[in-house]
Amino acid sequence: MRVYAPVGAVAPAAISRAVTEPTLAGKRIGILDNSKPNAGLLLRRLAESLAARTGATVGPVERKNAALPAPDDLLARLAEAEVVLTGSAD
Amino acid sequence: MASRADYDVYHHRISCSELRPVPFGLDPPPIRIVGQTDPIGSRLEGMANPLEMLDLTSDDPEAVRDCYAERGWGDGLPLVAPTPERVDAMLAGCRDDPDESVAVLPPRSGVATRRVIAVNAVLAGCRPEHLPVLVAAVQALARPEINLRGVNATTHPVAPLLVVHGEIVQTAGYNPGLGAFGPGNVANAATGRALRLILLHVAGAVPGAGDASTQGGPAKYTYCVAENLAESPWGGYAASVGVAAASAVTVHCGEAPHNFHDMESTDPAAILDKAASAMTSLGSNNAPVSSGEFFVMLCPEHAAACDGAGWTRDRVASYLHERAQMRVGDLRAAFALRAWAPWQEALDDDAMMSVTEHRGNIKIIVVGGPGKHSSVIPSWGMTRSATVPVEV
């Protein structure tokens, strides 16, 4: 007997990922802290470590609520960086 | 712009034994749409029936469950086989294009058409008269204030509560009275289950992939109730929030109900103080999230006691806002991570603060039958309820 699959189609992505930077030298590493415990500490240490190894600089650093989308003005400030580190869960 | 040829829609026949577990939510879905540029929320042009079909050897509900489970589908319970005949019957009263997108649901960005909704309605055991409620519920879930991505992704056990209002409560057989939260009524049970199946299948809210809830929760199986309009002294809830339709649904993303009872009081204050006690818990997200809503589901006898003393719905909400307060210092000590308004952060530790910023965040609905048990349904916090008309 024939039955439907229950999942349906997937809509296209509204945005695409940025092209990966070939090198971090001279680039800015931004941080988007999502307020989860220790996220800011982890991301800053990671950014500082990467910067020390590659010649990049750290900043800007922004913080948002984990449960809500990042506001447009915050994203605009982060866009000054070529690379942004984010993502931490509990 | 995608052309018709870009759509690779296929129905292929596979046996149950050929199905393999798929890390659902991570891999592409069974239907492939190549080069699709259709904007979110619009019609899927040229896709008359963009759903994959499977061949099963049996329509036994347990066999359907087991076959679906191999793909990471289903809720663990036996499923009604969604044959084309059953899905067509579910859609028989639908005047709109069944393949038009009703909403796109995160995190999977699944396109909920009426046909997909109908498939899940069949799986859950719904009747055709329940479909308009489900379509409206999906429209509500997609409202930005619901924040469905967060609702599905959080570690909190939040589940969307579906409240059915108006004429369709009677015409489609929903239970607003004794035992309204269940079990025992087909409409309440099956509609709530179908909404969860839509979240699992279309939205991708699968535990571990699209749902991070630490412990899960029983409300994630089915969570649908009807408003007891006949015994509401204040008229219907939907009209009170500006939705003047003959039928409507409200979606509130919250916890399972927290009961409170008062067997002896006729004084509204004494009854509502118990509701306020249930609202002032460090265990709910309303404590660290000051903008969260509470749904207070009053039983008819408690509502009648309030009305008998001349209390309106707004007065009940205002009283609860005034009484459901906690000491600011206790809240601060409990939660380093808070989402409070700046003026609340400025309060002294010894100040008392309502557990929700505004009395408008406290919603009053009459639900249930004889007896003196009511309930408080706290919010996940970062979400707001939505009430939308049901188009019959």
Tab-separated table of C-alpha atoms in Angstrom:
chain	number	residue	atom	x	y	z
A	1	MET	CA	0.000	0.000	0.000
A	2	ARG	CA	1.087	3.529	-0.711
A	3	VAL	CA	1.321	6.242	1.968
A	4	TYR	CA	2.626	9.767	2.144
A	5	ALA	CA	5.856	10.752	3.787
A	6	PRO	CA	4.974	13.345	6.458
A	7	VAL	CA	7.751	15.900	6.168
A	8	GLY	CA	7.153	17.957	3.022
A	9	ALA	CA	9.583	20.232	1.268
A	10	VAL	CA	12.243	22.501	2.703
A	11	ALA	CA	12.233	26.192	1.862
A	12	PRO	CA	15.385	27.695	0.426
A	13	ALA	CA	17.735	29.395	2.825
A	14	ALA	CA	16.991	33.083	3.206
A	15	ILE	CA	20.693	33.874	3.484
A	16	SER	CA	23.894	32.089	2.568
A	17	ARG	CA	27.096	31.658	4.522
A	18	ALA	CA	29.962	34.036	3.879
A	19	VAL	CA	32.959	32.861	1.912
A	20	THR	CA	35.667	31.497	4.212
A	21	GLU	CA	38.629	33.821	4.698
A	22	PRO	CA	41.791	32.228	3.238
A	23	THR	CA	43.976	33.725	5.964
A	24	LEU	CA	43.385	35.561	9.218
A	25	ALA	CA	46.466	37.780	9.048
A	26	GLY	CA	45.419	41.395	9.369
A	27	LYS	CA	41.769	40.459	9.792
A	28	ARG	CA	39.429	41.257	12.673
A	29	ILE	CA	37.909	38.407	14.687
A	30	GLY	CA	34.578	39.485	16.125
A	31	ILE	CA	32.779	37.733	18.965
A	32	LEU	CA	29.044	37.215	19.341
A	33	ASP	CA	28.497	36.079	22.929
A	34	ASN	CA	25.046	34.475	23.204
A	35	SER	CA	25.007	34.851	27.016
A	36	LYS	CA	25.184	31.130	27.725
A	37	PRO	CA	27.391	30.329	30.756
A	38	ASN	CA	31.055	30.889	29.945
A	39	ALA	CA	30.354	31.540	26.261
A	40	GLY	CA	32.064	34.918	26.399
A	41	LEU	CA	35.100	33.499	28.203
A	42	LEU	CA	35.439	30.572	25.805
A	43	LEU	CA	35.035	32.671	22.681
A	44	ARG	CA	37.419	35.390	23.839
A	45	ARG	CA	40.150	32.905	24.729
A	46	LEU	CA	39.662	31.227	21.371
A	47	ALA	CA	39.781	34.538	19.519
A	48	GLU	CA	42.884	35.653	21.408
A	49	SER	CA	44.602	32.356	20.685
A	50	LEU	CA	43.787	32.586	16.989
A	51	ALA	CA	44.897	36.210	16.866
A	52	ALA	CA	48.238	35.403	18.503
A	53	ARG	CA	48.910	32.658	15.987
A	54	THR	CA	47.796	34.479	12.852
A	55	GLY	CA	48.331	38.208	13.325
A	56	ALA	CA	44.623	38.967	13.476
A	57	THR	CA	43.039	41.364	15.986
A	58	VAL	CA	40.093	40.731	18.293
A	59	GLY	CA	36.924	42.762	18.096
A	60	PRO	CA	34.228	43.917	18.044
A	61	VAL	CA	32.676	41.953	20.900
A	62	GLU	CA	28.892	41.865	21.223
A	63	ARG	CA	26.459	40.096	23.538
A	64	LYS	CA	22.882	38.961	22.900
A	65	ASN	CA	20.124	36.921	24.506
A	66	ALA	CA	20.461	33.236	23.629
A	67	ALA	CA	16.772	32.789	22.934
A	68	LEU	CA	16.200	35.656	20.522
A	69	PRO	CA	17.563	36.636	17.113
A	70	ALA	CA	20.411	39.163	17.167
A	71	PRO	CA	19.155	42.743	16.620
A	72	ASP	CA	20.017	44.425	13.331
A	73	ASP	CA	22.155	47.154	14.898
A	74	LEU	CA	24.241	44.556	16.719
A	75	LEU	CA	24.767	42.608	13.497
A	76	ALA	CA	25.765	45.830	11.725
A	77	ARG	CA	28.484	46.445	14.315
A	78	LEU	CA	29.718	42.879	14.023
A	79	ALA	CA	29.888	43.203	10.252
A	80	GLU	CA	33.030	45.305	10.750
A	81	ALA	CA	34.858	42.044	11.453
A	82	GLU	CA	35.811	39.664	8.665
A	83	VAL	CA	35.358	36.624	10.940
A	84	VAL	CA	32.923	36.170	13.818
A	85	LEU	CA	33.070	33.478	16.464
A	86	THR	CA	29.759	32.475	18.016
A	87	GLY	CA	27.728	29.526	19.223
A	88	SER	CA	27.628	28.018	22.677
A	89	ALA	CA	24.987	25.905	24.320
A	90	ASP	CA	24.252	24.472	27.729
B	1	MET	CA	14.603	32.372	-11.275
B	2	ALA	CA	13.954	28.673	-11.099
B	3	SER	CA	12.243	27.063	-14.042
B	4	ARG	CA	9.793	24.201	-13.935
B	5	ALA	CA	12.626	21.888	-14.959
B	6	ASP	CA	14.546	22.857	-11.856
B	7	TYR	CA	12.024	21.170	-9.661
B	8	ASP	CA	13.012	17.583	-9.230
B	9	VAL	CA	9.875	16.164	-7.738
B	10	TYR	CA	9.691	12.456	-7.611
B	11	HIS	CA	7.541	9.741	-6.220
B	12	HIS	CA	9.564	6.614	-5.886
B	13	ARG	CA	8.613	3.289	-4.522
B	14	ILE	CA	10.652	1.892	-1.693
B	15	SER	CA	9.783	-0.922	0.613
B	16	CYS	CA	9.911	-0.627	4.346
B	17	SER	CA	12.959	-2.866	4.424
B	18	GLU	CA	14.813	-0.424	2.192
B	19	LEU	CA	14.350	2.449	4.573
B	20	ARG	CA	17.387	3.415	6.565
B	21	PRO	CA	17.658	5.597	9.641
B	22	VAL	CA	18.408	9.162	8.698
B	23	PRO	CA	19.853	11.718	11.122
B	24	PHE	CA	16.739	13.768	10.610
B	25	GLY	CA	17.167	17.504	10.722
B	26	LEU	CA	20.739	17.278	9.494
B	27	ASP	CA	20.451	15.629	6.093
B	28	PRO	CA	18.365	16.742	3.126
B	29	PRO	CA	14.721	15.723	3.333
B	30	PRO	CA	13.323	12.983	1.117
B	31	ILE	CA	11.945	15.475	-1.372
B	32	ARG	CA	14.555	17.236	-3.474
B	33	ILE	CA	13.896	20.729	-4.751
B	34	VAL	CA	16.742	21.832	-6.944
B	35	GLY	CA	17.357	25.500	-7.575
B	36	GLN	CA	14.196	26.521	-5.836
B	37	THR	CA	14.009	30.284	-5.371
B	38	ASP	CA	10.489	30.522	-4.125
B	39	PRO	CA	10.349	33.115	-1.329
B	40	ILE	CA	9.382	31.944	2.115
B	41	GLY	CA	5.661	31.805	2.662
B	42	SER	CA	4.667	31.926	-0.989
B	43	ARG	CA	3.231	29.297	-3.258
B	44	LEU	CA	5.469	26.465	-4.422
B	45	GLU	CA	4.979	27.149	-8.093
B	46	GLY	CA	4.427	24.145	-10.297
B	47	MET	CA	4.592	21.639	-7.503
B	48	ALA	CA	1.217	19.984	-7.672
B	49	ASN	CA	2.036	17.426	-5.011
B	50	PRO	CA	5.529	17.813	-3.641
B	51	LEU	CA	5.401	14.876	-1.274
B	52	GLU	CA	7.277	11.643	-1.371
B	53	MET	CA	5.277	8.436	-1.313
B	54	LEU	CA	6.310	5.231	0.392
B	55	ASP	CA	5.134	1.700	-0.233
B	56	LEU	CA	4.334	-0.276	2.878
B	57	THR	CA	3.397	-3.881	3.163
B	58	SER	CA	0.724	-3.218	5.785
B	59	ASP	CA	-1.537	-0.405	6.952
B	60	ASP	CA	-1.479	-1.741	10.472
B	61	PRO	CA	-0.909	1.281	12.786
B	62	GLU	CA	2.000	-0.418	14.509
B	63	ALA	CA	3.599	-1.259	11.179
B	64	VAL	CA	3.284	2.363	10.051
B	65	ARG	CA	4.835	3.486	13.306
B	66	ASP	CA	7.744	1.095	12.991
B	67	CYS	CA	8.377	1.939	9.360
B	68	TYR	CA	8.294	5.659	10.069
B	69	ALA	CA	10.531	5.198	13.087
B	70	GLU	CA	13.223	3.797	10.824
B	71	ARG	CA	13.382	7.251	9.287
B	72	GLY	CA	13.252	9.114	12.551
B	73	TRP	CA	9.574	9.999	12.101
B	74	GLY	CA	6.588	9.670	14.407
B	75	ASP	CA	5.969	10.239	18.101
B	76	GLY	CA	6.437	6.649	19.230
B	77	LEU	CA	2.745	5.747	19.179
B	78	PRO	CA	0.862	3.760	16.509
B	79	LEU	CA	-0.019	5.863	13.456
B	80	VAL	CA	-2.961	5.855	11.058
B	81	ALA	CA	-1.630	5.122	7.546
B	82	PRO	CA	-1.731	8.362	5.502
B	83	THR	CA	-2.989	6.833	2.284
B	84	PRO	CA	-3.919	9.166	-0.598
B	85	GLU	CA	-7.560	8.239	-0.040
B	86	ARG	CA	-7.465	9.258	3.613
B	87	VAL	CA	-5.521	12.443	2.904
B	88	ASP	CA	-7.929	13.386	0.103
B	89	ALA	CA	-10.840	12.828	2.466
B	90	MET	CA	-9.115	15.032	5.053
B	91	LEU	CA	-8.793	17.770	2.417
B	92	ALA	CA	-12.309	17.349	1.005
B	93	GLY	CA	-13.701	20.457	2.680
B	94	CYS	CA	-10.641	22.565	1.936
B	95	ARG	CA	-11.435	25.389	-0.504
B	96	ASP	CA	-7.840	26.563	-0.832
B	97	ASP	CA	-5.020	25.127	-2.896
B	98	PRO	CA	-3.762	22.171	-0.846
B	99	ASP	CA	-0.215	22.707	-2.102
B	100	GLU	CA	-0.006	26.380	-1.261
B	101	SER	CA	2.430	27.140	1.537
B	102	VAL	CA	0.652	28.016	4.777
B	103	ALA	CA	3.877	28.667	6.674
B	104	VAL	CA	7.542	27.780	6.849
B	105	LEU	CA	8.476	26.291	10.204
B	106	PRO	CA	11.941	26.449	11.807
B	107	PRO	CA	14.456	25.065	12.487
B	108	ARG	CA	14.103	22.759	9.464
B	109	SER	CA	12.458	25.460	7.319
B	110	GLY	CA	9.826	22.882	6.446
B	111	VAL	CA	7.041	24.079	4.182
B	112	ALA	CA	3.663	23.399	5.777
B	113	THR	CA	1.132	23.105	2.975
B	114	ARG	CA	-2.439	22.067	3.679
B	115	ARG	CA	-1.622	18.666	2.196
B	116	VAL	CA	1.323	18.162	4.539
B	117	ILE	CA	-0.830	19.310	7.436
B	118	ALA	CA	-3.535	16.858	6.308
B	119	VAL	CA	-1.030	13.979	6.160
B	120	ASN	CA	-0.075	14.636	9.759
B	121	ALA	CA	-3.728	15.036	10.732
B	122	VAL	CA	-4.455	11.570	9.321
B	123	LEU	CA	-1.446	10.108	11.134
B	124	ALA	CA	-2.713	11.513	14.438
B	125	GLY	CA	-6.272	10.278	14.026
B	126	CYS	CA	-7.942	13.606	13.250
B	127	ARG	CA	-11.249	13.984	11.456
B	128	PRO	CA	-11.685	16.397	8.518
B	129	GLU	CA	-13.507	18.930	10.703
B	130	HIS	CA	-10.297	19.334	12.736
B	131	LEU	CA	-8.196	20.405	9.756
B	132	PRO	CA	-9.170	24.124	9.803
B	133	VAL	CA	-8.057	24.282	13.449
B	134	LEU	CA	-4.701	22.786	12.552
B	135	VAL	CA	-4.192	25.154	9.628
B	136	ALA	CA	-4.898	28.114	11.902
B	137	ALA	CA	-2.578	26.678	14.547
B	138	VAL	CA	0.235	26.426	12.015
B	139	GLN	CA	-0.392	30.023	10.967
B	140	ALA	CA	-0.168	31.042	14.608
B	141	LEU	CA	3.032	29.055	15.179
B	142	ALA	CA	4.684	30.912	12.327
B	143	ARG	CA	3.971	34.341	13.786
B	144	PRO	CA	7.258	36.040	14.683
B	145	GLU	CA	6.199	36.776	18.240
B	146	ILE	CA	5.923	33.028	18.893
B	147	ASN	CA	9.678	32.660	18.219
B	148	LEU	CA	9.248	29.053	17.123
B	149	ARG	CA	12.943	28.575	16.433
B	150	GLY	CA	13.675	29.298	20.077
B	151	VAL	CA	10.674	27.302	21.308
B	152	ASN	CA	11.837	24.231	19.429
B	153	ALA	CA	15.538	24.624	20.144
B	154	THR	CA	15.551	25.366	23.870
B	155	THR	CA	16.514	22.976	26.664
B	156	HIS	CA	13.294	24.022	28.480
B	157	PRO	CA	10.324	21.592	28.236
B	158	VAL	CA	8.106	24.170	26.494
B	159	ALA	CA	5.285	22.948	24.265
B	160	PRO	CA	2.818	25.012	22.242
B	161	LEU	CA	-0.574	24.860	23.952
B	162	LEU	CA	-3.411	25.101	21.443
B	163	VAL	CA	-6.625	26.682	22.764
B	164	VAL	CA	-9.692	26.415	20.516
B	165	HIS	CA	-12.334	29.155	20.696
B	166	GLY	CA	-15.827	29.774	19.340
B	167	GLU	CA	-18.282	27.897	17.177
B	168	ILE	CA	-15.868	25.219	16.015
B	169	VAL	CA	-15.584	23.952	19.573
B	170	GLN	CA	-19.125	22.634	19.194
B	171	THR	CA	-19.192	21.820	15.492
B	172	ALA	CA	-15.928	19.863	15.524
B	173	GLY	CA	-16.470	18.195	18.889
B	174	TYR	CA	-13.772	19.760	21.091
B	175	ASN	CA	-14.140	19.305	24.836
B	176	PRO	CA	-14.179	22.574	26.805
B	177	GLY	CA	-15.685	21.007	29.914
B	178	LEU	CA	-14.913	18.275	32.412
B	179	GLY	CA	-11.439	16.872	31.800
B	180	ALA	CA	-10.738	19.337	28.984
B	181	PHE	CA	-6.984	18.812	29.131
B	182	GLY	CA	-7.698	15.129	28.649
B	183	PRO	CA	-7.806	12.292	28.176
B	184	GLY	CA	-10.818	10.954	26.355
B	185	ASN	CA	-11.882	13.391	23.642
B	186	VAL	CA	-10.950	12.657	20.030
B	187	ALA	CA	-10.778	16.272	18.882
B	188	ASN	CA	-8.574	17.532	21.712
B	189	ALA	CA	-6.309	14.485	21.680
B	190	ALA	CA	-5.879	14.110	17.937
B	191	THR	CA	-5.527	17.811	17.096
B	192	GLY	CA	-2.881	18.304	19.745
B	193	ARG	CA	-1.072	15.190	18.594
B	194	ALA	CA	-1.219	16.302	14.967
B	195	LEU	CA	0.291	19.661	15.868
B	196	ARG	CA	3.176	17.886	17.592
B	197	LEU	CA	3.642	15.609	14.568
B	198	ILE	CA	3.826	18.735	12.373
B	199	LEU	CA	6.492	20.112	14.696
B	200	LEU	CA	8.428	16.850	14.547
B	201	HIS	CA	8.114	16.259	10.822
B	202	VAL	CA	7.814	19.667	9.180
B	203	ALA	CA	9.570	21.926	11.686
B	204	GLY	CA	12.161	19.246	12.476
B	205	ALA	CA	11.736	19.517	16.254
B	206	VAL	CA	13.152	16.053	16.810
B	207	PRO	CA	14.833	15.456	20.182
B	208	GLY	CA	18.552	15.766	19.723
B	209	ALA	CA	18.386	17.326	16.265
B	210	GLY	CA	15.848	20.153	16.451
B	211	ASP	CA	14.629	19.949	20.052
B	212	ALA	CA	17.163	20.208	22.879
B	213	SER	CA	14.690	19.820	25.750
B	214	THR	CA	16.637	18.335	28.645
B	215	GLN	CA	13.850	16.114	29.954
B	216	GLY	CA	11.177	16.535	27.271
B	217	GLY	CA	7.660	16.647	28.647
B	218	PRO	CA	4.232	15.024	28.453
B	219	ALA	CA	2.776	18.192	26.892
B	220	LYS	CA	4.971	17.493	23.870
B	221	TYR	CA	2.740	14.527	22.941
B	222	THR	CA	-0.537	16.436	22.694
B	223	TYR	CA	-1.563	19.771	24.201
B	224	CYS	CA	-4.923	21.034	22.989
B	225	VAL	CA	-7.868	22.319	24.952
B	226	ALA	CA	-11.037	24.283	24.241
B	227	GLU	CA	-12.385	27.403	25.914
B	228	ASN	CA	-15.608	26.918	27.866
B	229	LEU	CA	-17.427	29.864	26.347
B	230	ALA	CA	-20.811	28.785	27.667
B	231	GLU	CA	-19.565	29.146	31.231
B	232	SER	CA	-17.314	32.135	30.763
B	233	PRO	CA	-18.856	35.134	32.525
B	234	TRP	CA	-16.652	37.490	30.502
B	235	GLY	CA	-17.304	36.348	26.951
B	236	GLY	CA	-14.768	34.740	24.684
B	237	TYR	CA	-11.033	35.133	25.068
B	238	ALA	CA	-10.343	35.690	21.360
B	239	ALA	CA	-12.665	38.691	21.202
B	240	SER	CA	-10.984	40.094	24.311
B	241	VAL	CA	-7.690	40.252	22.427
B	242	GLY	CA	-9.243	41.737	19.296
B	243	VAL	CA	-9.962	38.645	17.217
B	244	ALA	CA	-13.686	38.914	16.537
B	245	ALA	CA	-14.024	35.739	14.458
B	246	ALA	CA	-16.671	33.057	14.856
B	247	SER	CA	-13.877	30.600	15.604
B	248	ALA	CA	-10.242	31.130	16.539
B	249	VAL	CA	-7.219	29.448	18.051
B	250	THR	CA	-4.621	30.675	20.504
B	251	VAL	CA	-1.118	29.253	20.707
B	252	HIS	CA	0.782	29.789	23.969
B	253	CYS	CA	4.236	28.245	24.301
B	254	GLY	CA	4.464	27.248	27.907
B	255	GLU	CA	4.859	24.528	30.472
B	256	ALA	CA	2.376	21.841	31.398
B	257	PRO	CA	-0.450	23.165	33.655
B	258	HIS	CA	0.293	23.869	37.323
B	259	ASN	CA	-2.822	23.084	39.328
B	260	PHE	CA	-4.263	25.145	42.161
B	261	HIS	CA	-7.431	24.384	44.054
B	262	ASP	CA	-9.729	26.293	46.352
B	263	MET	CA	-12.689	24.342	47.690
B	264	GLU	CA	-13.904	26.788	50.318
B	265	SER	CA	-13.709	30.413	49.180
B	266	THR	CA	-16.277	32.580	47.514
B	267	ASP	CA	-13.995	35.581	47.791
B	268	PRO	CA	-12.084	36.098	44.512
B	269	ALA	CA	-9.027	37.337	46.374
B	270	ALA	CA	-8.693	34.108	48.356
B	271	ILE	CA	-8.999	32.003	45.216
B	272	LEU	CA	-6.637	34.137	43.171
B	273	ASP	CA	-4.020	34.306	45.921
B	274	LYS	CA	-3.521	30.603	45.282
B	275	ALA	CA	-3.041	31.299	41.587
B	276	ALA	CA	-0.530	33.985	42.516
B	277	SER	CA	1.286	31.457	44.680
B	278	ALA	CA	1.560	29.093	41.705
B	279	MET	CA	2.883	31.973	39.603
B	280	THR	CA	5.625	32.980	42.031
B	281	SER	CA	7.930	30.027	41.617
B	282	LEU	CA	11.665	30.124	41.076
B	283	GLY	CA	11.087	26.983	39.058
B	284	SER	CA	9.479	28.706	36.089
B	285	ASN	CA	11.116	30.773	33.388
B	286	ASN	CA	8.854	33.679	34.280
B	287	ALA	CA	11.153	34.322	37.242
B	288	PRO	CA	14.244	35.290	35.199
B	289	VAL	CA	12.274	36.497	32.128
B	290	SER	CA	10.159	39.472	33.106
B	291	SER	CA	8.254	39.826	29.832
B	292	GLY	CA	6.784	36.307	29.924
B	293	GLU	CA	3.081	35.622	29.844
B	294	PHE	CA	0.953	33.485	32.146
B	295	PHE	CA	-2.195	31.726	31.043
B	296	VAL	CA	-4.540	31.302	33.985
B	297	MET	CA	-7.157	28.709	33.116
B	298	LEU	CA	-10.012	29.273	35.556
B	299	CYS	CA	-12.570	26.540	36.079
B	300	PRO	CA	-16.205	27.700	35.728
B	301	GLU	CA	-16.824	27.727	39.473
B	302	HIS	CA	-13.812	29.898	40.225
B	303	ALA	CA	-14.733	32.195	37.347
B	304	ALA	CA	-18.299	32.422	38.642
B	305	ALA	CA	-17.004	33.361	42.098
B	306	CYS	CA	-15.000	36.200	40.573
B	307	ASP	CA	-17.890	37.352	38.421
B	308	GLY	CA	-20.324	37.085	41.316
B	309	ALA	CA	-18.219	39.578	43.231
B	310	GLY	CA	-18.250	41.922	40.261
B	311	TRP	CA	-14.721	41.180	39.068
B	312	THR	CA	-14.054	41.523	35.362
B	313	ARG	CA	-11.410	39.615	33.379
B	314	ASP	CA	-9.174	42.693	33.543
B	315	ARG	CA	-9.617	43.010	37.275
B	316	VAL	CA	-8.638	39.382	37.761
B	317	ALA	CA	-5.484	39.968	35.720
B	318	SER	CA	-4.706	43.185	37.580
B	319	TYR	CA	-5.128	41.507	40.935
B	320	LEU	CA	-2.839	38.654	39.964
B	321	HIS	CA	-0.265	41.126	38.672
B	322	GLU	CA	-0.331	42.902	42.011
B	323	ARG	CA	-0.210	39.746	44.111
B	324	ALA	CA	2.214	37.594	42.113
B	325	GLN	CA	5.282	39.418	43.400
B	326	MET	CA	8.661	38.278	44.621
B	327	ARG	CA	11.497	39.992	46.435
B	328	VAL	CA	13.969	41.376	43.933
B	329	GLY	CA	16.973	40.247	45.967
B	330	ASP	CA	15.696	36.662	46.053
B	331	LEU	CA	15.281	36.650	42.289
B	332	ARG	CA	18.747	38.147	41.799
B	333	ALA	CA	20.280	35.566	44.110
B	334	ALA	CA	18.640	32.767	42.142
B	335	PHE	CA	19.431	33.975	38.626
B	336	ALA	CA	22.630	35.606	37.469
B	337	LEU	CA	21.327	35.341	33.914
B	338	ARG	CA	18.177	37.469	33.717
B	339	ALA	CA	16.090	39.064	31.031
B	340	TRP	CA	14.569	41.942	32.938
B	341	ALA	CA	13.633	45.432	31.857
B	342	PRO	CA	16.202	48.107	32.779
B	343	TRP	CA	13.862	49.652	35.351
B	344	GLN	CA	13.580	46.303	37.068
B	345	GLU	CA	17.344	45.903	37.226
B	346	ALA	CA	17.442	49.293	38.959
B	347	LEU	CA	15.213	48.118	41.838
B	348	ASP	CA	16.659	47.613	45.316
B	349	ASP	CA	16.999	44.083	46.634
B	350	ASP	CA	14.259	44.639	49.200
B	351	ALA	CA	11.746	45.851	46.645
B	352	MET	CA	8.930	43.546	45.570
B	353	MET	CA	8.488	42.955	41.866
B	354	SER	CA	5.683	41.341	39.864
B	355	VAL	CA	6.836	38.195	38.117
B	356	THR	CA	5.694	39.631	34.830
B	357	GLU	CA	6.147	43.225	33.795
B	358	HIS	CA	2.604	44.073	32.771
B	359	ARG	CA	-0.848	42.911	33.771
B	360	GLY	CA	-1.590	42.399	30.076
B	361	ASN	CA	0.794	39.443	30.176
B	362	ILE	CA	-1.683	37.595	32.395
B	363	LYS	CA	-4.321	35.910	30.234
B	364	ILE	CA	-7.573	34.605	31.691
B	365	ILE	CA	-9.542	31.808	29.992
B	366	VAL	CA	-12.367	29.656	31.361
B	367	VAL	CA	-11.736	25.935	30.901
B	368	GLY	CA	-13.078	22.783	32.515
B	369	GLY	CA	-16.171	21.441	34.236
B	370	PRO	CA	-17.590	20.999	37.723
B	371	GLY	CA	-15.124	21.219	40.585
B	372	LYS	CA	-12.781	23.782	42.015
B	373	HIS	CA	-9.463	23.130	40.315
B	374	SER	CA	-7.885	25.710	38.049
B	375	SER	CA	-4.415	25.992	36.596
B	376	VAL	CA	-1.560	28.323	35.768
B	377	ILE	CA	0.463	27.763	32.606
B	378	PRO	CA	3.779	29.619	32.824
B	379	SER	CA	5.568	30.683	29.686
B	380	TRP	CA	8.878	29.594	28.241
B	381	GLY	CA	9.545	33.326	28.430
B	382	MET	CA	10.980	34.461	25.120
B	383	THR	CA	7.714	34.023	23.290
B	384	ARG	CA	4.342	35.687	23.118
B	385	SER	CA	1.020	34.031	22.448
B	386	ALA	CA	-0.837	34.473	19.174
B	387	THR	CA	-4.569	34.295	18.492
B	388	VAL	CA	-5.717	33.856	14.889
B	389	PRO	CA	-9.095	33.238	13.231
B	390	VAL	CA	-10.085	29.781	12.038
B	391	GLU	CA	-11.287	29.851	8.437
B	392	VAL	CA	-13.952	27.192	8.077
